[in-house]
Structure formats: structure tokens, C-alpha cells
Short mmCIF file of C-alpha atoms in Angstrom, two decimals:
data_model
loop_
_atom_site.label_atom_id
_atom_site.label_comp_id
_atom_site.label_asym_id
_atom_site.label_seq_id
_atom_site.Cartn_x
_atom_site.Cartn_y
_atom_site.Cartn_z
CA MET A 258 0.07 1.76 4.85
CA CYS A 259 1.94 2.12 1.58
CA LEU A 260 1.79 5.85 2.10
CA ALA A 261 5.08 7.45 1.10
CA ILE A 262 5.89 11.11 1.34
CA PRO A 263 8.36 13.13 -0.75
CA ALA A 264 11.16 14.78 1.21
CA HIS A 265 14.15 16.94 0.35
CA VAL A 266 17.55 15.56 1.38
CA MET A 267 19.43 18.10 3.51
CA SER A 268 22.46 16.03 4.58
CA VAL A 269 23.68 12.45 4.33
CA THR A 270 25.82 10.55 6.85
CA GLY A 271 26.32 6.92 5.89
CA ASP A 272 22.94 5.16 5.87
CA LYS A 273 21.16 8.10 7.46
CA ALA A 274 19.94 11.33 5.99
CA GLN A 275 18.37 14.43 7.43
CA VAL A 276 15.35 15.21 5.24
CA ASP A 277 12.85 18.04 5.06
CA PHE A 278 9.20 17.08 4.49
CA GLY A 279 8.36 20.70 3.80
CA GLN A 280 7.67 23.61 6.13
CA ASN A 281 10.80 22.62 8.02
CA VAL A 282 9.50 19.30 9.26
CA LEU A 283 12.88 17.62 9.61
CA ARG A 284 13.53 13.99 10.32
CA GLU A 285 16.29 11.47 10.11
CA VAL A 286 15.52 8.67 7.66
CA ASN A 287 17.34 5.56 6.48
CA VAL A 288 18.65 5.91 2.93
CA SER A 289 20.36 2.55 2.47
CA LEU A 290 17.89 1.56 -0.29
CA VAL A 291 18.67 4.58 -2.52
CA GLU A 292 21.71 6.54 -3.69
CA ALA A 293 20.66 9.80 -2.08
CA LYS A 294 22.61 13.02 -2.44
CA VAL A 295 22.04 16.40 -0.86
CA GLY A 296 19.37 18.22 -2.90
CA ASP A 297 17.64 15.03 -4.10
CA TYR A 298 13.99 14.35 -3.46
CA VAL A 299 13.28 10.94 -1.97
CA LEU A 300 10.07 9.12 -1.25
CA VAL A 301 9.94 8.15 2.41
CA HIS A 302 7.90 5.23 3.71
CA ALA A 303 7.91 4.46 7.45
CA GLY A 304 11.34 5.98 7.99
CA TYR A 305 13.02 4.50 4.89
CA ALA A 306 13.61 6.21 1.57
CA ILE A 307 12.28 3.68 -0.94
CA GLN A 308 12.98 5.51 -4.20
CA LYS A 309 14.27 8.77 -5.57
CA LEU A 310 11.78 11.18 -7.09
CA ASP A 311 12.64 12.38 -10.55
CA GLU A 312 11.77 16.07 -10.47
CA LYS A 313 12.45 16.60 -14.17
CA ASP A 314 10.21 13.65 -15.04
CA ALA A 315 7.47 15.02 -12.76
CA LEU A 316 7.36 18.30 -14.64
CA GLU A 317 7.76 16.71 -18.07
CA THR A 318 4.93 14.24 -17.40
CA LEU A 319 2.56 17.08 -16.55
CA SER A 320 3.37 19.08 -19.65
CA LEU A 321 3.17 15.93 -21.75
CA TRP A 322 -0.35 15.29 -20.49
CA ARG A 323 -1.43 18.85 -21.13
CA GLU A 324 -0.10 18.41 -24.66
CA ILE A 325 -1.85 15.09 -25.20
CA LEU A 326 -5.12 16.47 -23.88
CA SER A 327 -4.95 19.49 -26.19
CA ALA A 328 -3.81 17.50 -29.21
CA GLU A 329 -6.62 15.00 -28.78
CA ASN A 330 -9.11 17.82 -28.52
CA GLN A 331 -8.46 18.85 -32.09
CA MET B 285 8.90 19.43 -5.48
CA GLU B 286 5.72 21.17 -6.54
CA VAL B 287 3.07 18.59 -5.72
CA GLN B 288 0.28 21.14 -6.13
CA ASN B 289 0.54 20.75 -9.91
CA TYR B 290 -0.76 17.23 -9.51
CA ARG B 291 -3.82 18.62 -7.73
CA ASP B 292 -4.70 21.22 -10.36
CA PRO B 293 -8.53 21.35 -10.52
CA GLU B 294 -8.54 22.74 -14.05
CA LEU B 295 -6.41 19.88 -15.34
CA ALA B 296 -8.57 17.43 -13.35
CA ARG B 297 -11.71 18.73 -15.07
CA ARG B 298 -10.07 18.40 -18.47
CA ILE B 299 -9.05 14.80 -17.84
CA ALA B 300 -12.54 14.00 -16.51
CA ALA B 301 -13.99 15.44 -19.71
CA LYS B 302 -11.65 13.26 -21.77
CA ILE B 303 -12.70 10.19 -19.78
CA ARG B 304 -16.32 10.99 -20.66
CA GLU B 305 -15.37 11.42 -24.26
CA VAL B 306 -13.71 8.00 -24.60
CA THR B 307 -16.23 6.08 -22.48
CA PRO B 308 -18.76 4.21 -24.62
CA GLN B 309 -22.33 5.09 -23.67
CA THR B 310 -23.44 1.50 -23.57
CA GLY B 311 -22.12 -1.12 -21.21
CA SER B 312 -20.54 -0.56 -17.83
CA PHE B 313 -16.90 -0.50 -16.82
CA LYS B 314 -15.24 -1.47 -13.60
CA PHE B 315 -11.68 -0.65 -12.63
CA CYS B 316 -10.02 -2.02 -9.55
CA HIS B 317 -7.19 -0.56 -7.49
CA VAL B 318 -5.37 -2.46 -4.77
CA CYS B 319 -4.05 0.23 -2.49
CA GLY B 320 -5.54 1.92 0.56
CA THR B 321 -3.82 5.17 -0.40
CA HIS B 322 -5.54 5.09 -3.80
CA GLU B 323 -8.89 4.63 -2.06
CA TRP B 324 -8.05 7.59 0.14
CA THR B 325 -7.23 9.81 -2.86
CA ILE B 326 -10.34 8.68 -4.75
CA THR B 327 -12.63 9.26 -1.79
CA HIS B 328 -11.00 12.39 -0.42
CA TYR B 329 -10.99 14.20 -3.76
CA GLY B 330 -14.40 12.90 -4.80
CA ILE B 331 -13.02 11.31 -7.95
CA ARG B 332 -15.95 8.91 -8.31
CA SER B 333 -18.27 11.92 -8.67
CA LEU B 334 -16.26 13.07 -11.72
CA LEU B 335 -16.69 9.80 -13.61
CA PRO B 336 -19.43 8.84 -16.06
CA GLU B 337 -22.36 6.91 -14.53
CA ASN B 338 -21.25 3.67 -16.14
CA VAL B 339 -17.67 3.79 -14.82
CA GLU B 340 -17.02 2.32 -11.42
CA VAL B 341 -13.83 2.16 -9.35
CA ILE B 342 -13.62 -0.54 -6.73
CA ALA B 343 -11.09 -1.19 -3.98
CA GLY B 344 -9.35 -4.57 -3.88
CA PRO B 345 -7.23 -6.02 -1.06
CA GLY B 346 -4.97 -3.00 -0.73
CA CYS B 347 -4.76 -2.58 3.00
CA PRO B 348 -1.88 -4.68 4.36
CA VAL B 349 -3.16 -4.36 7.91
CA CYS B 350 -6.69 -5.52 7.01
CA ILE B 351 -5.50 -8.72 5.34
CA VAL B 352 -3.31 -9.95 8.21
CA PRO B 353 -5.16 -13.08 9.30
CA ALA B 354 -6.42 -13.37 12.86
CA ALA B 355 -4.00 -16.26 13.47
CA GLU B 356 -1.03 -13.94 13.01
CA ILE B 357 -2.58 -11.28 15.27
CA ASP B 358 -3.08 -14.10 17.80
CA GLU B 359 0.63 -14.94 17.52
CA SER B 360 1.57 -11.34 18.27
CA VAL B 361 -0.81 -11.27 21.23
CA GLN B 362 0.65 -14.52 22.51
CA LEU B 363 4.20 -13.18 22.26
CA ALA B 364 3.18 -10.03 24.14
CA GLN B 365 1.47 -12.12 26.81
CA LYS B 366 4.59 -14.25 27.14
CA GLY B 367 6.50 -11.13 28.17
CA MET B 368 8.10 -9.96 24.93
CA VAL B 369 7.97 -6.28 24.09
CA MET B 370 5.78 -6.23 20.98
CA THR B 371 6.52 -3.30 18.67
CA CYS B 372 4.32 -2.40 15.69
CA PHE B 373 2.88 0.41 13.59
CA GLY B 374 -0.10 2.17 15.16
CA ASP B 375 -2.57 0.79 12.63
CA LEU B 376 -2.10 -2.74 13.92
CA LEU B 377 -2.93 -2.10 17.54
CA ARG B 378 -6.69 -2.52 17.29
CA VAL B 379 -6.88 -5.16 14.55
CA PRO B 380 -9.00 -7.97 15.98
CA GLY B 381 -7.50 -11.40 16.53
CA SER B 382 -9.56 -14.43 17.50
CA ASN B 383 -9.65 -13.34 21.14
CA GLY B 384 -8.84 -9.68 21.19
CA SER B 385 -6.26 -7.32 19.79
CA LEU B 386 -2.80 -6.13 20.78
CA LEU B 387 -4.53 -3.17 22.39
CA ASP B 388 -6.50 -5.55 24.61
CA ALA B 389 -3.24 -7.29 25.53
CA LYS B 390 -1.72 -3.92 26.35
CA ALA B 391 -4.70 -3.01 28.51
CA GLN B 392 -4.10 -6.24 30.41
CA GLY B 393 -0.53 -5.24 31.12
CA ALA B 394 1.48 -6.53 28.15
CA ASP B 395 4.26 -4.29 26.85
CA VAL B 396 3.05 -3.25 23.39
CA ARG B 397 4.68 -0.20 21.82
CA ILE B 398 3.81 1.77 18.71
CA VAL B 399 6.71 2.84 16.54
CA TYR B 400 6.87 5.17 13.54
CA SER B 401 9.67 3.21 11.97
CA LEU B 402 11.40 -0.14 12.37
CA THR B 403 14.57 1.82 13.19
CA ASP B 404 12.91 3.08 16.37
CA ALA B 405 12.11 -0.48 17.46
CA VAL B 406 15.72 -1.63 16.93
CA GLU B 407 16.93 1.39 18.88
CA MET B 408 14.63 0.52 21.81
CA ALA B 409 16.01 -3.03 21.87
CA ARG B 410 19.57 -1.67 22.01
CA LYS B 411 18.71 0.57 24.93
CA GLU B 412 16.93 -2.17 26.90
CA PRO B 413 19.09 -5.28 26.39
CA GLU B 414 17.45 -7.06 29.33
CA LYS B 415 14.16 -7.35 27.41
CA GLU B 416 13.20 -9.37 24.32
CA PHE B 417 11.81 -7.22 21.52
CA VAL B 418 9.68 -8.42 18.60
CA PHE B 419 8.74 -6.26 15.62
CA PHE B 420 5.46 -7.17 13.93
CA ALA B 421 6.53 -6.78 10.30
CA VAL B 422 3.33 -6.16 8.37
CA GLY B 423 3.07 -4.61 4.92
CA PHE B 424 3.34 -5.21 1.20
CA GLU B 425 6.45 -4.94 -0.98
CA THR B 426 6.71 -1.24 -0.07
CA THR B 427 7.39 -2.08 3.56
CA ALA B 428 9.28 -5.37 3.28
CA PRO B 429 12.61 -3.80 2.16
CA ALA B 430 13.02 -2.09 5.56
CA THR B 431 12.69 -5.46 7.28
CA ALA B 432 15.31 -6.86 4.88
CA VAL B 433 17.70 -3.96 5.60
CA GLU B 434 17.51 -4.40 9.36
CA VAL B 435 17.56 -8.19 9.55
CA LEU B 436 20.63 -8.35 7.30
CA LYS B 437 22.43 -5.72 9.40
CA ALA B 438 22.52 -8.16 12.33
CA PRO B 439 20.17 -6.50 14.82
CA PRO B 440 20.76 -6.92 18.57
CA LYS B 441 20.40 -10.47 19.94
CA ASN B 442 17.27 -9.48 21.86
CA PHE B 443 15.46 -8.46 18.66
CA SER B 444 13.37 -10.58 16.31
CA PHE B 445 10.69 -10.24 13.65
CA LEU B 446 7.19 -11.63 13.37
CA VAL B 447 7.08 -11.44 9.58
CA ALA B 448 3.63 -11.05 8.04
CA HIS B 449 4.61 -9.38 4.75
CA ARG B 450 2.49 -10.12 1.70
CA LEU B 451 2.89 -9.70 -2.07
CA ILE B 452 0.33 -7.81 -4.13
CA PRO B 453 0.43 -9.40 -7.62
CA PRO B 454 -0.91 -12.81 -6.42
CA ALA B 455 -3.90 -11.01 -4.84
CA MET B 456 -4.57 -9.17 -8.11
CA GLU B 457 -4.50 -12.48 -9.95
CA LEU B 458 -6.96 -13.92 -7.45
CA LEU B 459 -9.44 -11.10 -8.15
CA LEU B 460 -9.56 -12.11 -11.80
CA GLY B 461 -10.88 -15.48 -10.77
CA VAL B 462 -13.65 -14.16 -8.52
CA GLY B 463 -16.96 -14.94 -10.20
CA ASP B 464 -19.13 -11.95 -11.20
CA LEU B 465 -16.55 -9.37 -10.09
CA ASN B 466 -15.90 -8.65 -13.81
CA ILE B 467 -12.99 -6.25 -13.61
CA ASP B 468 -12.12 -4.33 -16.78
CA GLY B 469 -8.74 -2.99 -15.71
CA PHE B 470 -6.27 -2.54 -12.87
CA ILE B 471 -4.88 0.59 -11.32
CA ALA B 472 -1.64 -0.91 -10.00
CA PRO B 473 -0.17 0.47 -6.76
CA GLY B 474 2.57 3.05 -7.27
CA HIS B 475 4.57 2.54 -4.13
CA VAL B 476 4.61 -1.25 -4.29
CA SER B 477 5.76 -0.76 -7.89
CA ALA B 478 8.50 1.66 -6.80
CA ILE B 479 10.10 -1.47 -5.33
CA ILE B 480 9.02 -4.33 -7.61
CA GLY B 481 8.94 -2.38 -10.87
CA MET B 482 6.65 -3.13 -13.81
CA LYS B 483 7.59 -6.68 -14.73
CA PRO B 484 5.39 -8.52 -12.18
CA TYR B 485 2.29 -6.97 -13.84
CA GLU B 486 3.17 -8.08 -17.36
CA LEU B 487 1.00 -11.16 -17.12
CA PHE B 488 -2.20 -9.15 -16.63
CA PRO B 489 -2.42 -7.74 -20.16
CA ARG B 490 -0.59 -10.70 -21.70
CA VAL B 491 -2.38 -13.63 -20.10
CA TYR B 492 -5.66 -12.05 -18.96
CA ARG B 493 -5.99 -9.26 -21.55
CA MET B 494 -6.45 -6.90 -18.63
CA PRO B 495 -5.51 -3.23 -19.11
CA THR B 496 -3.09 -2.30 -16.30
CA VAL B 497 -1.75 1.13 -15.39
CA VAL B 498 0.67 1.81 -12.53
CA ALA B 499 -0.50 5.04 -10.91
CA GLY B 500 0.64 7.64 -8.40
CA PHE B 501 -1.42 9.01 -5.56
CA GLU B 502 -2.35 12.58 -6.43
CA PRO B 503 -5.80 13.19 -7.92
CA ILE B 504 -4.32 13.95 -11.35
CA ASP B 505 -2.41 10.65 -11.22
CA VAL B 506 -5.55 8.65 -10.52
CA LEU B 507 -7.68 10.46 -13.12
CA MET B 508 -4.97 10.11 -15.74
CA SER B 509 -4.63 6.39 -15.03
CA LEU B 510 -8.40 5.99 -15.47
CA TYR B 511 -8.21 7.83 -18.78
CA MET B 512 -5.34 5.56 -19.90
CA LEU B 513 -7.32 2.45 -18.90
CA MET B 514 -10.45 3.63 -20.68
CA LYS B 515 -8.47 4.40 -23.82
CA GLN B 516 -6.93 0.93 -23.79
CA LEU B 517 -10.40 -0.58 -23.49
CA LYS B 518 -11.75 1.53 -26.30
CA GLU B 519 -8.83 0.62 -28.55
CA LYS B 520 -9.16 -3.02 -27.46
CA LYS B 521 -5.41 -3.07 -26.89
CA PRO B 522 -4.75 -4.10 -23.30
CA ARG B 523 -1.24 -3.23 -22.23
CA LEU B 524 0.89 -2.28 -19.24
CA GLU B 525 1.48 1.46 -18.84
CA ASN B 526 3.27 3.55 -16.26
CA GLU B 527 1.51 6.74 -15.22
CA TYR B 528 3.89 7.25 -12.27
CA SER B 529 7.21 7.43 -14.11
CA ARG B 530 8.53 10.10 -11.75
CA VAL B 531 8.87 7.34 -9.16
CA VAL B 532 8.39 3.94 -10.78
CA LYS B 533 11.15 2.54 -12.98
CA TRP B 534 10.76 -0.55 -15.12
CA GLU B 535 13.24 -2.46 -12.98
CA GLY B 536 11.85 -1.12 -9.67
CA ASN B 537 14.45 -0.60 -6.95
CA PRO B 538 17.19 -3.19 -7.68
CA LYS B 539 18.95 -2.60 -4.38
CA ALA B 540 15.78 -3.26 -2.40
CA LEU B 541 14.96 -6.34 -4.48
CA GLU B 542 18.46 -7.74 -3.93
CA LEU B 543 18.21 -7.29 -0.14
CA MET B 544 14.71 -8.81 -0.08
CA ASP B 545 16.02 -11.80 -1.98
CA GLN B 546 18.81 -12.23 0.57
CA ALA B 547 16.42 -11.97 3.50
CA PHE B 548 13.25 -13.76 2.36
CA THR B 549 11.87 -16.74 0.56
CA VAL B 550 8.43 -16.54 -1.02
CA THR B 551 5.85 -18.94 0.33
CA GLY B 552 2.09 -19.44 0.53
CA GLY B 553 0.25 -17.18 2.94
CA ASN B 554 -3.18 -16.70 4.45
CA TRP B 555 -5.07 -13.46 3.80
CA ARG B 556 -7.94 -12.39 6.01
CA GLY B 557 -11.20 -12.71 4.14
CA ILE B 558 -9.53 -14.37 1.19
CA GLY B 559 -7.85 -17.55 2.36
CA ARG B 560 -4.58 -19.09 1.33
CA LEU B 561 -2.80 -17.70 -1.73
CA PRO B 562 0.21 -19.51 -3.17
CA ASP B 563 3.49 -17.55 -3.43
CA SER B 564 2.01 -14.54 -1.69
CA ALA B 565 4.01 -14.18 1.55
CA TYR B 566 7.58 -13.50 2.56
CA LYS B 567 9.28 -15.71 5.11
CA LEU B 568 12.73 -15.12 6.62
CA ARG B 569 15.35 -17.43 5.14
CA ASP B 570 16.37 -20.37 7.32
CA GLU B 571 19.83 -18.94 7.94
CA LEU B 572 18.15 -15.95 9.60
CA ALA B 573 16.05 -18.16 11.92
CA GLU B 574 17.59 -16.58 15.03
CA TYR B 575 15.70 -13.39 14.11
CA ASP B 576 12.47 -15.20 13.26
CA ALA B 577 10.09 -14.88 16.22
CA HIS B 578 8.24 -18.02 15.07
CA ALA B 579 11.37 -20.14 15.37
CA LYS B 580 12.91 -18.29 18.32
CA PHE B 581 9.88 -18.55 20.61
CA GLY B 582 8.11 -21.57 19.11
CA VAL B 583 4.95 -19.63 18.33
CA LYS B 584 2.81 -20.85 15.46
CA ILE B 585 -0.95 -20.57 15.25
CA GLU B 586 -2.48 -22.07 12.13
CA GLN B 587 -6.14 -21.16 12.47
CA GLY B 588 -7.87 -18.05 13.73
CA LYS B 589 -11.29 -16.49 13.62
CA ASP B 590 -10.96 -13.99 10.76
CA ILE B 591 -14.47 -12.66 10.32
CA LEU B 592 -16.94 -12.03 13.12
CA LEU B 593 -20.60 -12.86 12.61
CA GLY B 594 -22.36 -10.14 10.64
CA CYS B 595 -19.13 -8.46 9.49
CA GLU B 596 -18.77 -8.24 5.71
CA CYS B 597 -15.04 -7.44 5.62
CA HIS B 598 -14.35 -10.49 3.48
CA LEU B 599 -16.59 -9.03 0.75
CA VAL B 600 -15.29 -5.48 1.13
CA ILE B 601 -11.66 -6.68 0.89
CA ILE B 602 -12.15 -8.19 -2.56
CA GLY B 603 -14.30 -5.31 -3.81
CA LYS B 604 -17.50 -7.37 -3.98
CA ILE B 605 -19.46 -4.88 -1.94
CA LYS B 606 -18.98 -1.24 -1.02
CA PRO B 607 -18.70 -0.53 2.72
CA ASP B 608 -22.17 1.03 2.95
CA LYS B 609 -23.69 -2.26 1.82
CA CYS B 610 -22.51 -3.90 5.04
CA PRO B 611 -25.37 -3.84 7.55
CA MET B 612 -22.94 -2.92 10.32
CA PHE B 613 -21.31 0.05 8.55
CA MET B 614 -21.52 3.14 10.79
CA LYS B 615 -24.04 1.37 12.99
CA ALA B 616 -22.46 -1.46 14.98
CA CYS B 617 -19.09 -0.82 13.32
CA THR B 618 -17.55 2.67 13.54
CA PRO B 619 -13.99 4.04 13.68
CA GLN B 620 -14.44 4.44 17.45
CA LYS B 621 -15.69 0.87 17.88
CA PRO B 622 -14.53 -1.12 14.87
CA VAL B 623 -15.78 -4.66 14.40
CA GLY B 624 -13.87 -5.66 11.28
CA ALA B 625 -10.27 -5.07 10.24
CA CYS B 626 -11.37 -2.83 7.33
CA MET B 627 -12.67 -0.28 9.83
CA VAL B 628 -9.52 -0.33 11.99
CA SER B 629 -6.69 0.70 9.72
CA SER B 630 -6.66 4.23 8.34
CA GLU B 631 -6.20 2.57 4.93
CA GLY B 632 -9.07 0.13 5.33
CA THR B 633 -11.85 0.76 2.81
CA CYS B 634 -14.53 1.03 5.50
CA ARG B 635 -12.43 3.45 7.53
CA VAL B 636 -11.74 5.64 4.49
CA TRP B 637 -15.47 5.72 3.70
CA ALA B 638 -16.35 6.40 7.34
CA LYS B 639 -14.10 9.43 7.33
CA ALA B 640 -15.60 10.67 4.06
CA VAL B 641 -19.10 10.31 5.52
CA ALA B 642 -18.05 12.22 8.61
CA THR B 643 -16.56 15.09 6.61
CA SER B 644 -19.28 15.01 3.91
CA LYS B 645 -16.85 14.78 1.03
CA PRO B 646 -18.46 13.82 -2.27
CA LEU B 647 -19.05 10.09 -2.27
CA LYS B 648 -20.88 8.21 -4.95
CA PRO B 649 -21.84 4.70 -3.88
#
């Protein structure tokens, strides 16, 4: 039940935001737990955004791992 | 957000190879996760089949629906039978109480409604002010903030909460005391950690010398966390690491934590199959008693019948046995006719395994 799904913030009105879960699956979610702006990715759990997703970190982490794996191979 | 990168089979194979490389050939190693979504990822992507023979991953009490004790299900059934509109997530509907589930109550005419989100339940109460609505608030620290948000916003007078939220770190600590479970490291749950941050896990490496890695839910996340755990073991340097830094911050979500602190006090709580754990449950603060269904309707059941005869849920929940070691698994107990709570919820270990059996995904017992 701790499933949380990333979604793209399309618009924000007060505590509510319209988000896109991908392939145009749109839904209104509550964003009072995060500082969400249009364009952010948020992690949505049961209708509430519980955290922002750091896109830069996501990409950096992956390349870091690739690096570590290669470095440790040598 | 390109999630596919975290499902890259080539990268997965490389990490699996590295895990093999750092795993000592002698001895056996057991890592424990405490999240139904982790079990789903591990089973769905066949991660166990990628690991060396002497590395095992077990599922701890990570399904918040499975660990709700029968007494609290009984309370919800009683409220529904008394004429309240009981609202809950779909997973809860069939969880057995001592004398039946909410679904049974519904079949007998009680008004039980499934909602996707707590917001929907509050909305229903606003639209039907002549009825009393109760939301069955089940879930770990991931789910509890939503309850805090709504209760502090002063919901309609005809709305209250049956709070059954639980905290994960006390359950992890319990596992370390279970004789012959012999865990070598924890995969800590990413979405609980998104809220509570890293600090609550500090005691595991410090006090128990237990390697602990907070992990995300894609296959690469889980494999990488296993690699990190294995490396810690090999180096004999247990520490707390964060594999899921794209979501989990050291401090967690301060706003959520602040609201939870305003809404709840932490108290002892019963867990199905486990018993009473100190400081493991949230309770609404006394000043919010008007929204506490226990206080509002005088419902309190102390004892229920948690485990039916022959059901091994209590052993599955703490990772002592795998689902297929239960004599009822896929015989008397199936997703269509579940006996135990672990087969009911889509995050229950038995249910996850049942689905894997049905779809013939790789599954190494």
C-alpha cells in the first residue's frame, strides 16, 4: 500500500494540482505536503503528493552507478 | 521522468554480476525488506533468480493492511453495522476480522464504500451531511500524513477517523530479536523514508551492527541496494546508506512530519501475527477527539481472532517462512478465497507470490 507513482505537475491551484501520470492520465491530487510547481515531478500516494522527485539526481545516480561498476571492474 | 532507465536489463545483469563477485562463497546471507512494493518488484522481475545461491531476500511485515489486527477490523465492522458509512481503501474490504470482513458487512446491507483517496471520502461526507462517515485510516508513515492533513483542516462534523496507522522502524527492531531469523541486513522502505527520512534507521548499524540501505522500487534500485548491503558485509563496516536519493532526503519531508506531530501521538499498538509493539502506532491527539471514531462512537475492541487455524500468516509476516511453506497456500487459501490477511491485500506476501505463480514469473523459493 506504500505504492507511490511519479507524476508531472501540470497546474497548481492552492492545495490541489492537476498532474499527469503519463500517457495523459490526468488527475487532481493534494499537494499540501510539498512545494510543487508546474513542471515538477511529484510522487503521488493515494491522492497526495508525498515528496518531489529530483530528476537531476535520478540521472546522476544512474551514471554514478555505471561509473562505480566500471571502475570496480578494473 | 525516464523510469525505464531504472529497468535496464543490461545494467541489472552487471549489478547481479557484481553481487556475485562480492559475495563470499562460504556462509549464507539473508537480507530483509519490509515493504509489500519491494516484494512485488523482487517477485515480478525475478530478482531472486539473479542472486547467488547463498543469498536470500525475505519479506518482513511490510504490508500495512495485513498487520491490522482483527480487533480493529471488528471495530470497523461494528461501526458499519451501527449505521455509519465506512470508507476505506479497496485492499481492506476482504481482510478477515474475528467474525467476518467489511465485505461481509456490506453484503449484509451495511454502507461500506471504497475510495481511492481520503479526499474522496471527505467529499462524500460533505455531499451527504445527513449521514455519519468514518474513514478507516490504515497505512504506514507513507499514508499517515494524508490523515494528518485532513484532520487538521477541520473536516465536516459528520466525518471521523478510525486510525490504525503503524510505524515501521519498531517492527524492524522486533525482527532483530526473533530467534533464528538471523538477518544480515535491511532493505529499508523508500516511500516510508520519503516521509521519515534516514534518521530513524540510524540505530540499526549503530546499535545492532546491521547494514541498512534505503531503496527505491525499480529493479535496478533493489539490485543496487543488495550490492551495497553485500559490500558493507564484506567490508565488515555496517552503515546506513541511501540508494533512493532521488526521493529520500536525510530529513525526510519536514512539512509532513510537522503535521503528523500536530495530529498524532505515538503509542503502543497491536500487529496481526506479531502482537503488541511499544511506540509503534499513531493515535489522534486528545484535542482532536471529536474526529476520533473510537471516542465519538464509544467503539473499542481489545481482543480479536487474528489467525485462523491452519493459517501461517503470523510466520509469513515476520519472514520466518515463505508463502509456499504454508500448507494452505494455493490450496485452501487463494486470491479468490483468501483465508489469511497476507493473501487478501495486493501487497501481502502470499498474494504477491500467488500472482507470480499464476503468471509463471521466475520465482526461487
